[in-house]
Amino acid sequence: MDTIGQLHQTIERLTSPGRGILAADESYPTITKRLADHGIESTEENRRFYRSLLASTPGIGEYVGGIIFFEETLGQKNDDGVRIPEACEQNHIVPGIKVDKGLVELAGSPGDKVTQGLDNLGDRLDGYVEQGARFTKWRNVYAITDRTPSRQAIDANAEVLARYAAIAQSRGMVPIVEPEVLLDGNHDIERCAEVTEAAQTAVFDALRRHNVKLEYIILKPNMVLPGQDNPRPSVETCAEYTLQVLRRTVPAAVPSINFLSGGQTAEEATAHLNAMNQADGAKPWVLSFSYSRALQNPVQAAWKGDPANKADAQQAFLKRARLNSMARQGQYSPDMEA
Ligand code: 13P
C-alpha cells in the first residue's frame, strides 16, 4: 500500500464511530510519578504488566480505537508472550507511539519551552513501523503567565510540530498534533482562549507551509478552561469557549479533534466532552478523547500494583472508556457514573 493508502486506513480506524484514543505513553519520569500516586513502584515489569493489561482489556476495542505508547512498550510482550502492539491489533486497537523527545528551555525566551526530537526522526519512525506502530504523537506545551508564551515560542513550537507531522505522513503514519496550553496558573478563561487561539492559528499556518495533508492528522488540543487556581465556570460555558476557539482555528478538512484531559478529574473531562458534542452550532470534526490521566487514574487506583486486581482494573478502564464513548456521542449524563 502507498503512504496515502496507509494514512487513509489508519485515520478511518482511529476515528470510527463511538471510539477515542488512550494515551499510555508516559515517559519514565512521568509514569514513575503517576504510579507513585497509587503507591506503585515503576519497575519494568510493572510497566509491562500494566500497559498490557490496558491493551488486552476484553471489549475495550468498542470504545478505544488507538493506544499511544512509549517506546519501551513497543518491544514488550503480554503474559501470553504476544508483543503488545500485536495484542492491540488482536483487540481491534491501532498501536501508536509518542515520538517527541521532551521539552527544553527555548533560548532567548525566558519561561518558554520548545519540544525536541526532530533529529533522525524519519529513521526512528521506520523502526517504529517495523514494530507495528501506525500513528504518532508529538506534544508542545505553552505555559500561561503574564509574559508567556512569547511570540517566538508560539512560532518556534508551531514550526517543529509541523515538521514532525510532515515527516510522520511521509512514513505513512498519522500524526497526532498536540499543542497543549497548560492548565497551571490563575489566569481567567478569556486568557486561555486567547493563548489557545494564537497557538492553534500558528500551528495550522505552519502545517500548511509544510504541506501537511490535513485530512490525515488528528488535533489533540487542551480544552479552554480558566487556570487551575480559579473556580470553573459551568461545563456548558467551558464547552462554548472551546468550540469558539476551534471554529476560528481548525479547518473542516481535519477529521477529528481528540482532547487531552490536562489535569481535569475523570468526571470533568467526560462532562466537558459531552457538553461540546451536545452544543448547537457548526462542528465539522469528530470531537473525541485522547486522555491519559482521565482514563487511567481510576484504573491505577483499582490495580494498586497487585496482579490479583487485574480484572478490577480492566473493569475500571472499560467503565471510563464507555462513559467517554457516550460523551463522544453527546449521550453521557453524570448519573451514569453510579
Ligand atoms: P492527559 O490527558 O493526562 O492530559 O494526557 C494527555 C497526553 O497525552 C499529554 O501528552
Short mmCIF file of C-alpha atoms and ligand atoms in Angstrom, two decimals:
data_model
loop_
_atom_site.label_atom_id
_atom_site.label_comp_id
_atom_site.label_asym_id
_atom_site.label_seq_id
_atom_site.Cartn_x
_atom_site.Cartn_y
_atom_site.Cartn_z
CA MET A 1 0.00 0.00 0.00
CA ASP A 2 1.29 3.53 -0.69
CA THR A 3 1.61 6.09 2.11
CA ILE A 4 -1.73 7.76 1.30
CA GLY A 5 -3.45 4.38 1.45
CA GLN A 6 -1.82 3.71 4.83
CA LEU A 7 -2.80 7.14 6.19
CA HIS A 8 -6.34 6.66 4.97
CA GLN A 9 -6.72 3.24 6.56
CA THR A 10 -5.31 4.36 9.91
CA ILE A 11 -7.39 7.53 10.15
CA GLU A 12 -10.56 5.55 9.39
CA ARG A 13 -9.77 3.13 12.19
CA LEU A 14 -8.86 5.86 14.71
CA THR A 15 -11.95 7.95 14.07
CA SER A 16 -14.59 5.24 13.69
CA PRO A 17 -17.91 5.82 15.49
CA GLY A 18 -18.01 5.73 19.28
CA ARG A 19 -14.27 5.46 19.74
CA GLY A 20 -11.44 7.57 21.10
CA ILE A 21 -7.77 7.19 21.95
CA LEU A 22 -5.95 6.21 25.15
CA ALA A 23 -2.65 7.96 25.83
CA ALA A 24 -0.47 5.43 27.71
CA ASP A 25 2.78 6.99 26.54
CA GLU A 26 4.18 8.45 29.73
CA SER A 27 7.96 8.85 29.75
CA TYR A 28 9.94 7.19 32.59
CA PRO A 29 9.74 10.20 34.97
CA THR A 30 6.03 10.74 34.30
CA ILE A 31 4.92 7.12 34.73
CA THR A 32 7.02 6.94 37.91
CA LYS A 33 5.10 9.91 39.30
CA ARG A 34 1.68 8.61 38.20
CA LEU A 35 2.22 5.13 39.67
CA ALA A 36 3.73 6.55 42.88
CA ASP A 37 0.45 8.42 43.44
CA HIS A 38 -1.10 4.97 43.94
CA GLY A 39 1.80 3.51 45.92
CA ILE A 40 3.05 1.51 42.91
CA GLU A 41 6.72 1.19 42.02
CA SER A 42 7.67 1.91 38.39
CA THR A 43 9.67 -1.22 37.58
CA GLU A 44 10.00 -2.51 34.02
CA GLU A 45 7.81 -5.49 34.95
CA ASN A 46 5.11 -3.28 36.48
CA ARG A 47 5.04 -1.07 33.39
CA ARG A 48 4.83 -4.12 31.11
CA PHE A 49 2.10 -5.75 33.18
CA TYR A 50 0.09 -2.55 33.46
CA ARG A 51 0.24 -1.49 29.81
CA SER A 52 -0.56 -4.98 28.56
CA LEU A 53 -3.49 -5.06 30.99
CA LEU A 54 -4.79 -1.92 29.26
CA ALA A 55 -4.20 -3.23 25.72
CA SER A 56 -5.83 -6.58 26.35
CA THR A 57 -8.91 -5.43 28.29
CA PRO A 58 -11.73 -7.54 26.87
CA GLY A 59 -14.19 -5.46 24.82
CA ILE A 60 -12.18 -2.23 25.05
CA GLY A 61 -11.89 -2.03 21.25
CA GLU A 62 -15.51 -0.91 21.11
CA TYR A 63 -14.58 2.38 22.82
CA VAL A 64 -10.87 2.80 22.16
CA GLY A 65 -9.60 2.80 18.58
CA GLY A 66 -5.95 3.55 19.32
CA ILE A 67 -3.45 3.48 22.16
CA ILE A 68 -0.39 5.73 22.21
CA PHE A 69 2.60 4.02 23.81
CA PHE A 70 6.06 4.98 24.95
CA GLU A 71 8.99 3.42 23.06
CA GLU A 72 9.68 0.82 25.75
CA THR A 73 6.22 -0.77 25.38
CA LEU A 74 6.53 -1.50 21.65
CA GLY A 75 9.20 -4.10 22.46
CA GLN A 76 7.40 -5.72 25.42
CA LYS A 77 5.15 -8.80 25.45
CA ASN A 78 1.98 -9.56 27.37
CA ASP A 79 1.56 -12.53 29.73
CA ASP A 80 0.76 -14.79 26.76
CA GLY A 81 4.04 -13.90 25.08
CA VAL A 82 2.33 -11.75 22.43
CA ARG A 83 4.05 -8.46 21.60
CA ILE A 84 1.94 -5.59 22.93
CA PRO A 85 1.41 -3.91 19.51
CA GLU A 86 0.20 -7.28 18.19
CA ALA A 87 -2.07 -7.73 21.23
CA CYS A 88 -3.61 -4.34 20.38
CA GLU A 89 -4.36 -5.42 16.84
CA GLN A 90 -5.97 -8.62 18.16
CA ASN A 91 -8.20 -6.38 20.28
CA HIS A 92 -9.11 -4.14 17.27
CA ILE A 93 -6.91 -1.28 18.51
CA VAL A 94 -4.31 0.59 16.45
CA PRO A 95 -0.97 0.89 18.27
CA GLY A 96 0.71 4.30 18.20
CA ILE A 97 3.89 5.86 19.56
CA LYS A 98 4.92 9.14 21.19
CA VAL A 99 7.93 10.30 19.19
CA ASP A 100 9.00 13.63 20.67
CA LYS A 101 11.98 13.75 22.99
CA GLY A 102 10.51 16.10 25.56
CA LEU A 103 10.98 19.76 26.42
CA VAL A 104 13.93 22.12 26.67
CA GLU A 105 14.14 25.81 27.53
CA LEU A 106 13.59 27.99 24.49
CA ALA A 107 16.79 30.06 24.45
CA GLY A 108 16.12 33.78 24.35
CA SER A 109 12.60 33.37 25.66
CA PRO A 110 12.66 33.01 29.46
CA GLY A 111 9.92 30.75 30.84
CA ASP A 112 9.06 29.20 27.48
CA LYS A 113 9.80 25.65 26.35
CA VAL A 114 10.24 24.06 22.96
CA THR A 115 9.90 20.36 22.11
CA GLN A 116 12.88 18.45 20.73
CA GLY A 117 13.17 15.22 18.74
CA LEU A 118 13.36 16.10 15.03
CA ASP A 119 16.91 14.80 14.50
CA ASN A 120 16.82 11.36 12.81
CA LEU A 121 13.04 11.29 13.26
CA GLY A 122 12.44 9.66 9.86
CA ASP A 123 14.80 6.78 10.69
CA ARG A 124 13.24 6.32 14.13
CA LEU A 125 9.78 6.17 12.57
CA ASP A 126 10.89 3.44 10.16
CA GLY A 127 11.88 1.39 13.21
CA TYR A 128 8.53 2.02 14.95
CA VAL A 129 6.64 0.95 11.83
CA GLU A 130 8.65 -2.32 11.88
CA GLN A 131 7.49 -2.79 15.47
CA GLY A 132 3.84 -2.33 14.46
CA ALA A 133 3.10 1.34 15.28
CA ARG A 134 0.78 3.05 12.80
CA PHE A 135 0.39 6.55 14.23
CA THR A 136 2.44 9.02 16.23
CA LYS A 137 2.16 11.79 18.80
CA TRP A 138 4.20 14.93 19.40
CA ARG A 139 3.40 17.33 22.25
CA ASN A 140 4.21 21.02 22.55
CA VAL A 141 3.48 22.93 25.74
CA TYR A 142 2.62 26.56 26.35
CA ALA A 143 2.62 27.83 29.93
CA ILE A 144 0.45 30.87 30.64
CA THR A 145 1.98 33.63 32.75
CA ASP A 146 2.00 37.43 32.39
CA ARG A 147 4.91 37.07 29.97
CA THR A 148 4.46 33.66 28.35
CA PRO A 149 4.01 32.25 25.84
CA SER A 150 6.05 34.74 23.81
CA ARG A 151 5.51 35.31 20.10
CA GLN A 152 8.74 33.45 19.37
CA ALA A 153 7.64 30.46 21.50
CA ILE A 154 4.38 30.25 19.56
CA ASP A 155 6.19 30.41 16.22
CA ALA A 156 9.09 28.08 17.11
CA ASN A 157 6.77 25.42 18.52
CA ALA A 158 4.43 25.60 15.53
CA GLU A 159 7.36 25.08 13.19
CA VAL A 160 8.65 21.91 14.94
CA LEU A 161 5.15 20.47 15.24
CA ALA A 162 4.56 20.94 11.51
CA ARG A 163 7.94 19.47 10.57
CA TYR A 164 7.18 16.44 12.75
CA ALA A 165 3.74 16.00 11.13
CA ALA A 166 5.20 16.18 7.61
CA ILE A 167 7.85 13.56 8.46
CA ALA A 168 5.25 11.23 10.04
CA GLN A 169 2.99 11.44 6.99
CA SER A 170 5.95 10.76 4.68
CA ARG A 171 6.32 7.42 6.53
CA GLY A 172 2.60 6.61 6.23
CA MET A 173 1.99 7.33 9.93
CA VAL A 174 -0.92 9.52 11.05
CA PRO A 175 0.43 12.36 13.22
CA ILE A 176 -1.40 13.45 16.35
CA VAL A 177 -0.62 17.15 16.61
CA GLU A 178 -0.69 18.27 20.25
CA PRO A 179 -0.29 21.94 21.15
CA GLU A 180 -1.08 21.88 24.89
CA VAL A 181 -1.81 25.13 26.68
CA LEU A 182 -1.24 24.18 30.31
CA LEU A 183 -3.91 24.41 32.97
CA ASP A 184 -1.50 25.67 35.68
CA GLY A 185 -1.93 29.24 36.86
CA ASN A 186 -4.50 31.77 37.97
CA HIS A 187 -5.44 33.22 34.57
CA ASP A 188 -9.08 33.56 33.54
CA ILE A 189 -10.84 31.64 30.79
CA GLU A 190 -10.52 34.55 28.31
CA ARG A 191 -6.75 34.44 28.62
CA CYS A 192 -6.74 30.69 27.99
CA ALA A 193 -8.93 31.25 24.93
CA GLU A 194 -6.62 33.97 23.61
CA VAL A 195 -3.47 31.84 24.02
CA THR A 196 -5.10 28.69 22.63
CA GLU A 197 -6.32 30.60 19.59
CA ALA A 198 -2.87 32.10 18.97
CA ALA A 199 -1.11 28.74 19.38
CA GLN A 200 -3.51 26.86 17.10
CA THR A 201 -3.51 29.59 14.45
CA ALA A 202 0.28 29.39 14.24
CA VAL A 203 0.17 25.58 14.17
CA PHE A 204 -2.25 25.47 11.22
CA ASP A 205 -0.26 28.14 9.34
CA ALA A 206 2.86 26.01 9.80
CA LEU A 207 1.10 22.77 8.82
CA ARG A 208 0.08 24.45 5.58
CA ARG A 209 3.61 25.77 4.95
CA HIS A 210 4.94 22.23 5.33
CA ASN A 211 2.31 20.69 3.01
CA VAL A 212 0.83 18.51 5.72
CA LYS A 213 -2.34 16.81 4.49
CA LEU A 214 -4.94 17.98 7.00
CA GLU A 215 -7.23 15.05 6.12
CA TYR A 216 -4.73 12.73 7.78
CA ILE A 217 -3.95 14.39 11.10
CA ILE A 218 -5.65 14.35 14.47
CA LEU A 219 -5.56 17.54 16.53
CA LYS A 220 -5.09 16.96 20.25
CA PRO A 221 -5.80 20.27 21.98
CA ASN A 222 -6.46 21.40 25.53
CA MET A 223 -9.97 22.42 26.42
CA VAL A 224 -10.40 26.14 27.08
CA LEU A 225 -10.62 26.47 30.87
CA PRO A 226 -9.53 29.03 33.46
CA GLY A 227 -6.25 28.33 35.29
CA GLN A 228 -6.30 25.56 37.87
CA ASP A 229 -6.24 28.08 40.75
CA ASN A 230 -9.51 29.68 39.64
CA PRO A 231 -13.08 28.45 40.02
CA ARG A 232 -14.52 26.73 36.93
CA PRO A 233 -17.49 28.21 35.14
CA SER A 234 -20.25 25.81 34.10
CA VAL A 235 -19.50 22.83 31.91
CA GLU A 236 -21.54 24.48 29.12
CA THR A 237 -19.55 27.72 29.34
CA CYS A 238 -16.23 25.89 29.02
CA ALA A 239 -17.63 23.93 26.08
CA GLU A 240 -18.73 27.16 24.33
CA TYR A 241 -15.33 28.83 24.79
CA THR A 242 -13.56 25.74 23.50
CA LEU A 243 -15.82 25.40 20.47
CA GLN A 244 -15.40 29.06 19.61
CA VAL A 245 -11.62 28.74 19.50
CA LEU A 246 -11.79 25.53 17.47
CA ARG A 247 -14.20 27.06 14.92
CA ARG A 248 -11.85 30.00 14.48
CA THR A 249 -8.73 27.93 14.01
CA VAL A 250 -9.30 24.34 12.83
CA PRO A 251 -10.12 23.77 9.14
CA ALA A 252 -13.03 21.47 8.31
CA ALA A 253 -10.57 19.18 6.49
CA VAL A 254 -9.31 17.92 9.87
CA PRO A 255 -11.29 14.74 10.57
CA SER A 256 -11.03 14.52 14.33
CA ILE A 257 -10.20 16.54 17.42
CA ASN A 258 -9.24 14.33 20.37
CA PHE A 259 -8.82 16.32 23.57
CA LEU A 260 -6.22 15.82 26.28
CA SER A 261 -7.53 15.89 29.84
CA GLY A 262 -4.79 18.14 31.23
CA GLY A 263 -5.37 17.61 34.95
CA GLN A 264 -9.18 17.63 34.98
CA THR A 265 -10.81 14.90 37.03
CA ALA A 266 -12.10 11.89 35.10
CA GLU A 267 -15.70 13.06 35.52
CA GLU A 268 -14.99 16.66 34.47
CA ALA A 269 -13.18 15.58 31.31
CA THR A 270 -16.11 13.36 30.35
CA ALA A 271 -18.72 16.05 31.11
CA HIS A 272 -16.87 18.70 29.09
CA LEU A 273 -16.57 16.40 26.07
CA ASN A 274 -20.24 15.55 26.33
CA ALA A 275 -21.25 19.24 26.50
CA MET A 276 -19.32 20.01 23.32
CA ASN A 277 -20.99 17.18 21.49
CA GLN A 278 -24.40 18.37 22.71
CA ALA A 279 -23.83 22.04 21.88
CA ASP A 280 -25.53 23.68 18.90
CA GLY A 281 -23.60 25.24 16.05
CA ALA A 282 -21.06 24.15 13.44
CA LYS A 283 -18.83 21.19 14.36
CA PRO A 284 -17.36 19.82 11.16
CA TRP A 285 -14.99 17.44 13.01
CA VAL A 286 -15.39 14.42 15.26
CA LEU A 287 -14.96 15.57 18.88
CA SER A 288 -13.46 12.75 20.90
CA PHE A 289 -10.87 11.97 23.56
CA SER A 290 -7.18 11.12 23.83
CA TYR A 291 -6.92 11.17 27.62
CA SER A 292 -4.18 9.83 29.78
CA ARG A 293 -4.93 10.77 33.40
CA ALA A 294 -8.72 11.00 32.99
CA LEU A 295 -8.81 7.42 31.69
CA GLN A 296 -6.02 5.87 33.73
CA ASN A 297 -6.40 7.32 37.24
CA PRO A 298 -9.32 5.03 38.13
CA VAL A 299 -7.51 2.06 36.58
CA GLN A 300 -4.35 2.60 38.61
CA ALA A 301 -6.43 3.12 41.75
CA ALA A 302 -8.11 -0.27 41.18
CA TRP A 303 -4.90 -2.10 40.21
CA LYS A 304 -2.72 -0.89 43.12
CA GLY A 305 0.22 -2.77 41.61
CA ASP A 306 -1.27 -6.16 42.56
CA PRO A 307 -1.73 -8.70 39.72
CA ALA A 308 -4.71 -10.12 41.63
CA ASN A 309 -6.58 -6.86 40.88
CA LYS A 310 -6.20 -7.16 37.11
CA ALA A 311 -9.90 -7.86 36.43
CA ASP A 312 -11.00 -4.94 38.64
CA ALA A 313 -8.55 -2.63 36.89
CA GLN A 314 -9.84 -3.71 33.48
CA GLN A 315 -13.42 -3.12 34.65
CA ALA A 316 -12.46 0.40 35.73
CA PHE A 317 -10.87 1.04 32.33
CA LEU A 318 -13.90 -0.32 30.49
CA LYS A 319 -16.25 1.86 32.52
CA ARG A 320 -14.30 5.08 31.94
CA ALA A 321 -13.84 4.33 28.24
CA ARG A 322 -17.54 3.52 27.82
CA LEU A 323 -18.61 6.78 29.53
CA ASN A 324 -16.24 8.77 27.32
CA SER A 325 -17.61 6.95 24.30
CA MET A 326 -21.09 8.11 25.38
CA ALA A 327 -19.73 11.66 25.78
CA ARG A 328 -18.19 11.49 22.32
CA GLN A 329 -21.75 10.94 21.08
CA GLY A 330 -23.33 13.55 23.40
CA GLN A 331 -25.18 10.82 25.28
CA TYR A 332 -23.48 10.94 28.69
CA SER A 333 -25.11 12.05 31.88
CA PRO A 334 -23.47 12.23 35.33
CA ASP A 335 -25.94 9.72 36.80
CA MET A 336 -24.28 7.06 34.61
CA GLU A 337 -21.30 7.29 36.98
CA ALA A 338 -23.17 5.33 39.65
P1 13P B 1 -3.66 14.00 29.96
O1 13P B 1 -4.97 13.52 29.42
O2 13P B 1 -3.30 13.42 31.29
O3 13P B 1 -3.53 15.49 29.89
O4 13P B 1 -2.54 13.43 28.98
C1 13P B 1 -2.73 13.55 27.63
C2 13P B 1 -1.42 13.46 26.97
O5 13P B 1 -1.13 12.51 26.28
C3 13P B 1 -0.47 14.55 27.17
O6 13P B 1 0.50 14.47 26.19
#
